[in-house]
Coordinates of C-alpha atoms and ligand atoms in Angstrom, one line a residue:
X1 CA -2.6 -8.2 24.1
X2 CA -4.9 -9.7 26.8
X3 CA -6.0 -6.3 27.9
X4 CA -6.7 -5.0 24.4
X5 CA -8.7 -8.0 23.3
X6 CA -10.7 -7.7 26.5
X7 CA -11.3 -3.9 26.0
X8 CA -12.5 -4.6 22.4
X9 CA -15.1 -6.9 23.9
X10 CA -13.7 -10.2 22.6
X11 CA -14.6 -13.5 24.3
X12 CA -11.9 -16.1 24.7
X13 CA -11.7 -18.6 21.8
X14 CA -10.6 -21.5 23.9
X15 CA -10.6 -21.9 27.7
X16 CA -10.4 -18.9 30.0
X17 CA -7.5 -17.0 28.5
X18 CA -6.8 -15.2 25.2
X19 CA -3.3 -16.6 25.5
X20 CA -2.8 -20.0 23.9
X21 CA 0.7 -21.2 24.8
X22 CA 2.4 -24.0 23.0
X23 CA 5.8 -25.7 23.2
X24 CA 8.0 -27.0 20.4
X25 CA 11.4 -28.5 21.0
X26 CA 11.9 -27.1 24.5
X27 CA 10.9 -23.6 23.4
X28 CA 7.8 -21.8 24.7
X29 CA 5.6 -19.7 22.4
X30 CA 2.2 -18.0 22.7
X31 CA -0.5 -17.4 20.2
X32 CA -3.5 -15.1 21.2
X33 CA -7.0 -15.6 20.1
X34 CA -10.3 -13.9 20.8
X35 CA -13.8 -14.1 19.4
X36 CA -16.5 -11.5 18.5
X37 CA -19.6 -13.7 18.7
X38 CA -21.7 -13.7 15.5
X39 CA -25.4 -14.4 14.8
X40 CA -25.0 -18.1 14.3
X41 CA -22.3 -19.5 16.6
X42 CA -22.6 -23.0 15.2
X43 CA -21.1 -22.0 11.8
X44 CA -17.4 -22.2 11.1
X45 CA -15.9 -18.8 12.0
X46 CA -14.2 -16.2 9.8
X47 CA -10.6 -15.6 11.0
X48 CA -8.6 -12.5 10.8
X49 CA -5.0 -12.8 11.8
X50 CA -1.5 -11.5 11.8
X51 CA 1.8 -12.4 13.5
X52 CA 3.2 -10.2 16.3
X53 CA 6.7 -11.5 16.7
X54 CA 9.5 -9.5 15.2
X55 CA 12.7 -10.6 13.5
X56 CA 15.0 -8.3 15.5
X57 CA 14.6 -6.6 18.9
X58 CA 13.5 -3.3 17.4
X59 CA 10.0 -1.8 16.7
X60 CA 9.4 -3.7 13.4
X61 CA 6.4 -1.4 12.9
X62 CA 5.6 -2.5 9.4
X63 CA 6.5 -6.1 10.1
X64 CA 4.2 -6.6 11.8
X65 CA 2.9 -4.0 14.2
X66 CA 0.8 -2.4 11.5
X67 CA -1.0 -5.6 10.6
X68 CA -1.7 -6.4 14.3
X69 CA -3.1 -2.9 14.7
X70 CA -5.3 -3.4 11.6
X71 CA -6.5 -6.7 12.8
X72 CA -7.5 -5.3 16.2
X73 CA -9.2 -2.3 14.5
X74 CA -11.3 -4.7 12.5
X75 CA -12.2 -6.6 15.6
X76 CA -13.2 -3.4 17.4
X77 CA -15.4 -2.2 14.4
X78 CA -17.1 -5.6 14.1
X79 CA -17.7 -5.7 17.9
X80 CA -19.3 -2.2 17.8
X81 CA -21.5 -3.2 14.9
X82 CA -22.8 -6.1 16.9
X83 CA -20.9 -8.9 15.1
X84 CA -21.1 -10.7 11.8
X85 CA -23.4 -13.5 10.6
X86 CA -20.9 -16.0 12.2
X87 CA -18.1 -15.7 14.8
X88 CA -15.1 -13.6 13.9
X89 CA -11.9 -15.1 15.4
X90 CA -9.1 -12.6 16.0
X91 CA -5.8 -14.6 15.9
X92 CA -2.5 -13.0 16.8
X93 CA 0.3 -15.4 16.0
X94 CA 3.7 -16.0 17.4
X95 CA 6.8 -17.3 15.6
X96 CA 6.2 -16.2 12.0
X97 CA 9.7 -14.8 11.5
X98 CA 13.0 -16.8 10.9
X99 CA 14.1 -19.2 12.2
X100 CA 10.5 -20.4 12.7
X101 CA 9.1 -19.3 9.3
X102 CA 7.3 -22.3 7.7
X103 CA 8.6 -24.6 10.4
X104 CA 6.5 -26.8 12.8
X105 CA 6.9 -24.0 15.4
X106 CA 5.3 -21.3 13.3
X107 CA 2.4 -19.9 15.3
X108 CA -0.2 -20.0 12.6
X109 CA 0.6 -23.7 11.8
X110 CA 0.4 -24.7 15.5
X111 CA -2.9 -22.7 15.8
X112 CA -4.4 -24.5 12.8
X113 CA -3.1 -27.9 13.7
X114 CA -3.7 -27.9 17.5
X115 CA -5.8 -25.0 18.6
X116 CA -8.6 -24.6 16.1
X117 CA -11.9 -25.8 17.6
X118 CA -14.2 -28.4 16.0
X119 CA -16.1 -25.8 13.9
X120 CA -13.0 -25.3 11.7
X121 CA -12.4 -22.1 9.8
X122 CA -14.7 -20.8 7.1
X123 CA -12.3 -18.2 5.7
X124 CA -9.0 -16.6 6.8
X125 CA -7.8 -13.0 6.1
X126 CA -4.1 -12.6 6.9
X127 CA -2.0 -9.5 6.6
X128 CA 1.7 -8.8 6.8
X129 CA 3.7 -5.7 5.8
X130 CA 0.6 -3.5 5.4
X131 CA 1.8 -0.2 6.9
X132 CA 4.0 1.4 4.2
X133 CA 3.7 3.2 0.9
X134 CA 4.8 1.2 -2.2
X135 CA 8.0 2.7 -3.6
X136 CA 9.9 1.7 -6.7
X137 CA 13.6 2.5 -6.7
X138 CA 14.4 5.6 -8.8
X139 CA 16.8 3.6 -11.1
X140 CA 13.9 1.2 -12.0
X141 CA 11.5 4.0 -13.1
X142 CA 13.1 4.6 -16.5
X143 CA 12.7 8.4 -16.1
X144 CA 9.0 8.0 -15.4
X145 CA 9.8 8.6 -11.7
X146 CA 7.9 11.8 -10.9
X147 CA 4.9 10.8 -12.9
X148 CA 4.4 7.3 -11.5
X149 CA 5.9 7.4 -8.0
X150 CA 2.9 8.8 -6.2
X151 CA 0.1 6.8 -7.9
X152 CA 2.0 3.6 -6.9
X153 CA 2.2 4.5 -3.2
X154 CA -1.4 3.3 -2.3
X155 CA -0.9 -0.1 -3.9
X156 CA -1.9 -3.0 -1.7
X157 CA -1.5 -6.5 -3.0
X158 CA -3.9 -9.4 -2.5
X159 CA -3.3 -13.1 -3.1
X160 CA -5.8 -15.9 -2.5
X161 CA -8.8 -15.0 -4.7
X162 CA -7.9 -18.3 -6.4
X163 CA -8.4 -20.2 -3.2
X164 CA -12.2 -20.6 -3.7
X165 CA -14.3 -20.2 -6.9
X166 CA -16.8 -18.0 -5.1
X167 CA -14.2 -15.5 -3.9
X168 CA -13.5 -13.5 -7.1
X169 CA -17.2 -12.5 -7.4
X170 CA -17.6 -11.7 -3.7
X171 CA -14.4 -9.7 -3.7
X172 CA -15.4 -7.9 -6.9
X173 CA -18.5 -6.5 -5.1
X174 CA -16.5 -4.9 -2.4
X175 CA -15.7 -1.2 -2.8
X176 CA -12.0 -0.5 -2.3
X177 CA -11.8 2.6 0.1
X178 CA -9.9 5.8 -0.9
X179 CA -6.3 5.6 0.4
X180 CA -5.5 2.2 -0.9
X181 CA -5.4 0.6 -4.4
X182 CA -5.9 -3.1 -4.6
X183 CA -4.1 -5.4 -7.0
X184 CA -4.9 -9.1 -6.9
X185 CA -2.5 -11.7 -8.1
X186 CA -1.9 -15.4 -7.6
X187 CA -0.2 -16.6 -4.5
X188 CA 2.1 -18.7 -6.5
X189 CA 3.8 -15.6 -8.0
X190 CA 5.1 -14.6 -4.5
X191 CA 5.0 -17.9 -2.6
X192 CA 3.8 -18.4 0.9
X193 CA 5.1 -15.2 2.5
X194 CA 3.2 -15.3 5.7
X195 CA 0.6 -17.0 8.0
X196 CA -1.9 -17.8 5.2
X197 CA 0.3 -20.7 4.2
X198 CA -1.2 -23.2 6.6
X199 CA -4.7 -22.2 5.5
X200 CA -3.8 -22.7 1.8
X201 CA -2.2 -26.1 2.5
X202 CA -5.5 -27.2 4.1
X203 CA -7.8 -25.8 1.4
X204 CA -9.3 -23.2 3.7
X205 CA -10.4 -20.2 1.5
X206 CA -8.2 -17.2 2.4
X207 CA -6.9 -13.9 1.2
X208 CA -3.5 -12.4 2.1
X209 CA -2.9 -8.6 2.0
X210 CA 0.5 -7.1 1.8
X211 CA 2.2 -4.0 0.5
X212 CA 5.3 -6.1 -0.3
X213 CA 8.9 -5.6 0.8
X214 CA 10.5 -2.2 1.1
X215 CA 13.9 -0.7 2.1
X216 CA 13.2 -0.9 5.8
X217 CA 12.2 -4.6 5.7
X218 CA 13.8 -6.5 8.7
X219 CA 15.9 -3.3 9.5
X220 CA 16.2 -1.3 12.7
X221 CA 14.7 1.6 10.6
X222 CA 11.3 -0.1 10.4
X223 CA 9.8 2.4 12.8
X224 CA 6.3 3.8 13.4
X225 CA 7.1 7.2 12.0
X226 CA 7.6 5.7 8.6
X227 CA 4.1 4.2 8.4
X228 CA 1.2 5.6 6.4
X229 CA -1.7 5.7 8.9
X230 CA -4.3 6.8 6.3
X231 CA -3.4 3.8 4.1
X232 CA -3.6 1.5 7.1
X233 CA -7.0 2.9 8.0
X234 CA -8.2 2.2 4.4
X235 CA -6.8 -1.3 4.6
X236 CA -8.6 -1.9 7.9
X237 CA -11.9 -0.7 6.3
X238 CA -11.3 -3.0 3.4
X239 CA -10.4 -6.0 5.6
X240 CA -13.6 -5.4 7.6
X241 CA -15.7 -5.4 4.4
X242 CA -14.1 -8.6 3.2
X243 CA -14.8 -10.3 6.6
X244 CA -18.3 -9.1 6.6
X245 CA -19.1 -10.1 3.0
X246 CA -17.5 -13.6 3.3
X247 CA -19.2 -14.2 6.7
X248 CA -22.5 -13.9 5.0
X249 CA -21.6 -16.2 2.1
X250 CA -22.0 -19.9 2.1
X251 CA -19.0 -20.8 0.0
X252 CA -20.1 -23.8 -1.9
X253 CA -18.3 -27.1 -2.0
X254 CA -16.1 -27.3 -5.0
X255 CA -13.9 -29.6 -6.9
X256 CA -12.0 -27.5 -9.4
X257 CA -10.2 -24.2 -8.8
X258 CA -11.0 -21.4 -11.2
X259 CA -8.6 -18.9 -12.5
X260 CA -9.6 -15.5 -11.1
X261 CA -8.1 -13.7 -14.1
X262 CA -11.1 -11.5 -14.8
X263 CA -11.2 -10.2 -11.2
X264 CA -7.4 -9.7 -11.2
X265 CA -7.6 -7.7 -14.5
X266 CA -10.3 -5.5 -13.0
X267 CA -8.2 -4.7 -9.9
X268 CA -5.2 -3.6 -12.0
X269 CA -7.5 -1.4 -14.1
X270 CA -9.2 0.2 -11.1
X271 CA -6.0 0.6 -9.1
X272 CA -4.0 2.2 -11.9
X273 CA -6.6 4.4 -13.5
X274 CA -5.0 7.0 -15.7
X275 CA -1.6 5.4 -15.0
X276 CA -2.5 2.1 -16.5
X277 CA -0.5 2.6 -19.7
X278 CA 2.6 4.1 -18.2
X279 CA 2.8 1.4 -15.5
X280 CA 2.2 -1.3 -18.1
X281 CA 5.2 0.2 -20.0
X282 CA 7.3 0.3 -16.9
X283 CA 6.5 -3.4 -16.2
X284 CA 7.1 -4.4 -19.8
X285 CA 3.6 -5.6 -20.7
X286 CA 1.0 -4.2 -23.2
X287 CA -1.8 -4.5 -20.6
X288 CA -2.9 -6.4 -17.4
X289 CA -5.6 -8.6 -19.0
X290 CA -4.1 -12.0 -19.6
X291 CA -2.5 -14.5 -17.2
X292 CA 0.8 -14.2 -19.1
X293 CA 0.9 -10.4 -18.9
X294 CA -0.1 -10.3 -15.2
X295 CA 2.5 -13.0 -14.4
X296 CA 5.2 -10.9 -16.2
X297 CA 4.1 -7.7 -14.4
X298 CA 4.2 -9.4 -11.0
X299 CA 7.7 -10.7 -11.7
X300 CA 8.8 -7.2 -12.8
X301 CA 7.4 -5.7 -9.5
X302 CA 9.3 -8.3 -7.5
X303 CA 12.5 -7.5 -9.5
X304 CA 12.1 -3.9 -8.1
X305 CA 12.5 -5.3 -4.6
X306 CA 8.7 -5.4 -3.8
Ligands
ZN401 ZN1 6.1 -10.3 8.8

């Protein structure tokens, strides 16, 4: 990790090393963080992050090698372009998986609590489980299988548009690359699945990207040959655009959260295209326009094991 961050052209975030060790209850862990300096280094940075630990001693390519690769690809692209309007922090976290998940030892939590510098964080983009095609089990497809299976593969889910009232509009202006199809939903439908949790708890604007669970989740069969590298490249492009766009935005102080329903409804419409109606039928809703229908659709997707 040290070598790769250095090759990309990152500066260290704190001290002289990318490695940021920490210790919790007699156990040693290590986060890594690098920085691509931006135009105004006094501003709070944008952070892009993913965990690198794995739940079992196997490749765990989708969980979470793919997200680490995407994070480093964004860092490299931003470095080559000469940086953003503010610093970009590349954070590679330890201890996301059980038994540390959502515990005090979780790498992202220790990073935010103990390792973030005095500038704080402007916005965080976290990804987890972003290497695979979305598949719905055959028995859930109600005979629509052949028709619907392939348009569902590029789906990529986002939560967090609700974390700041300026985000839905900013995100809506970003073109989603070919190779992925974005669907935005509320974080509360799925819960704090990954390292965005600590940012949400601390009211840091964030988005979380994930393709959800799949049959190889936390299995020895989560291997690199099963990943979709074209989809990953599209997600990397998209993540870079989000970092770039939000880095240039002020993000006003706010009191009330706003419901990003309109943005969410647009993402479903764009992502599903011609398959809007059949997918709505499959998920048991007339459309994806209201909070109630989107909530029901999100529950149906989760009931399929996503
Ligand atoms: Zn994970």
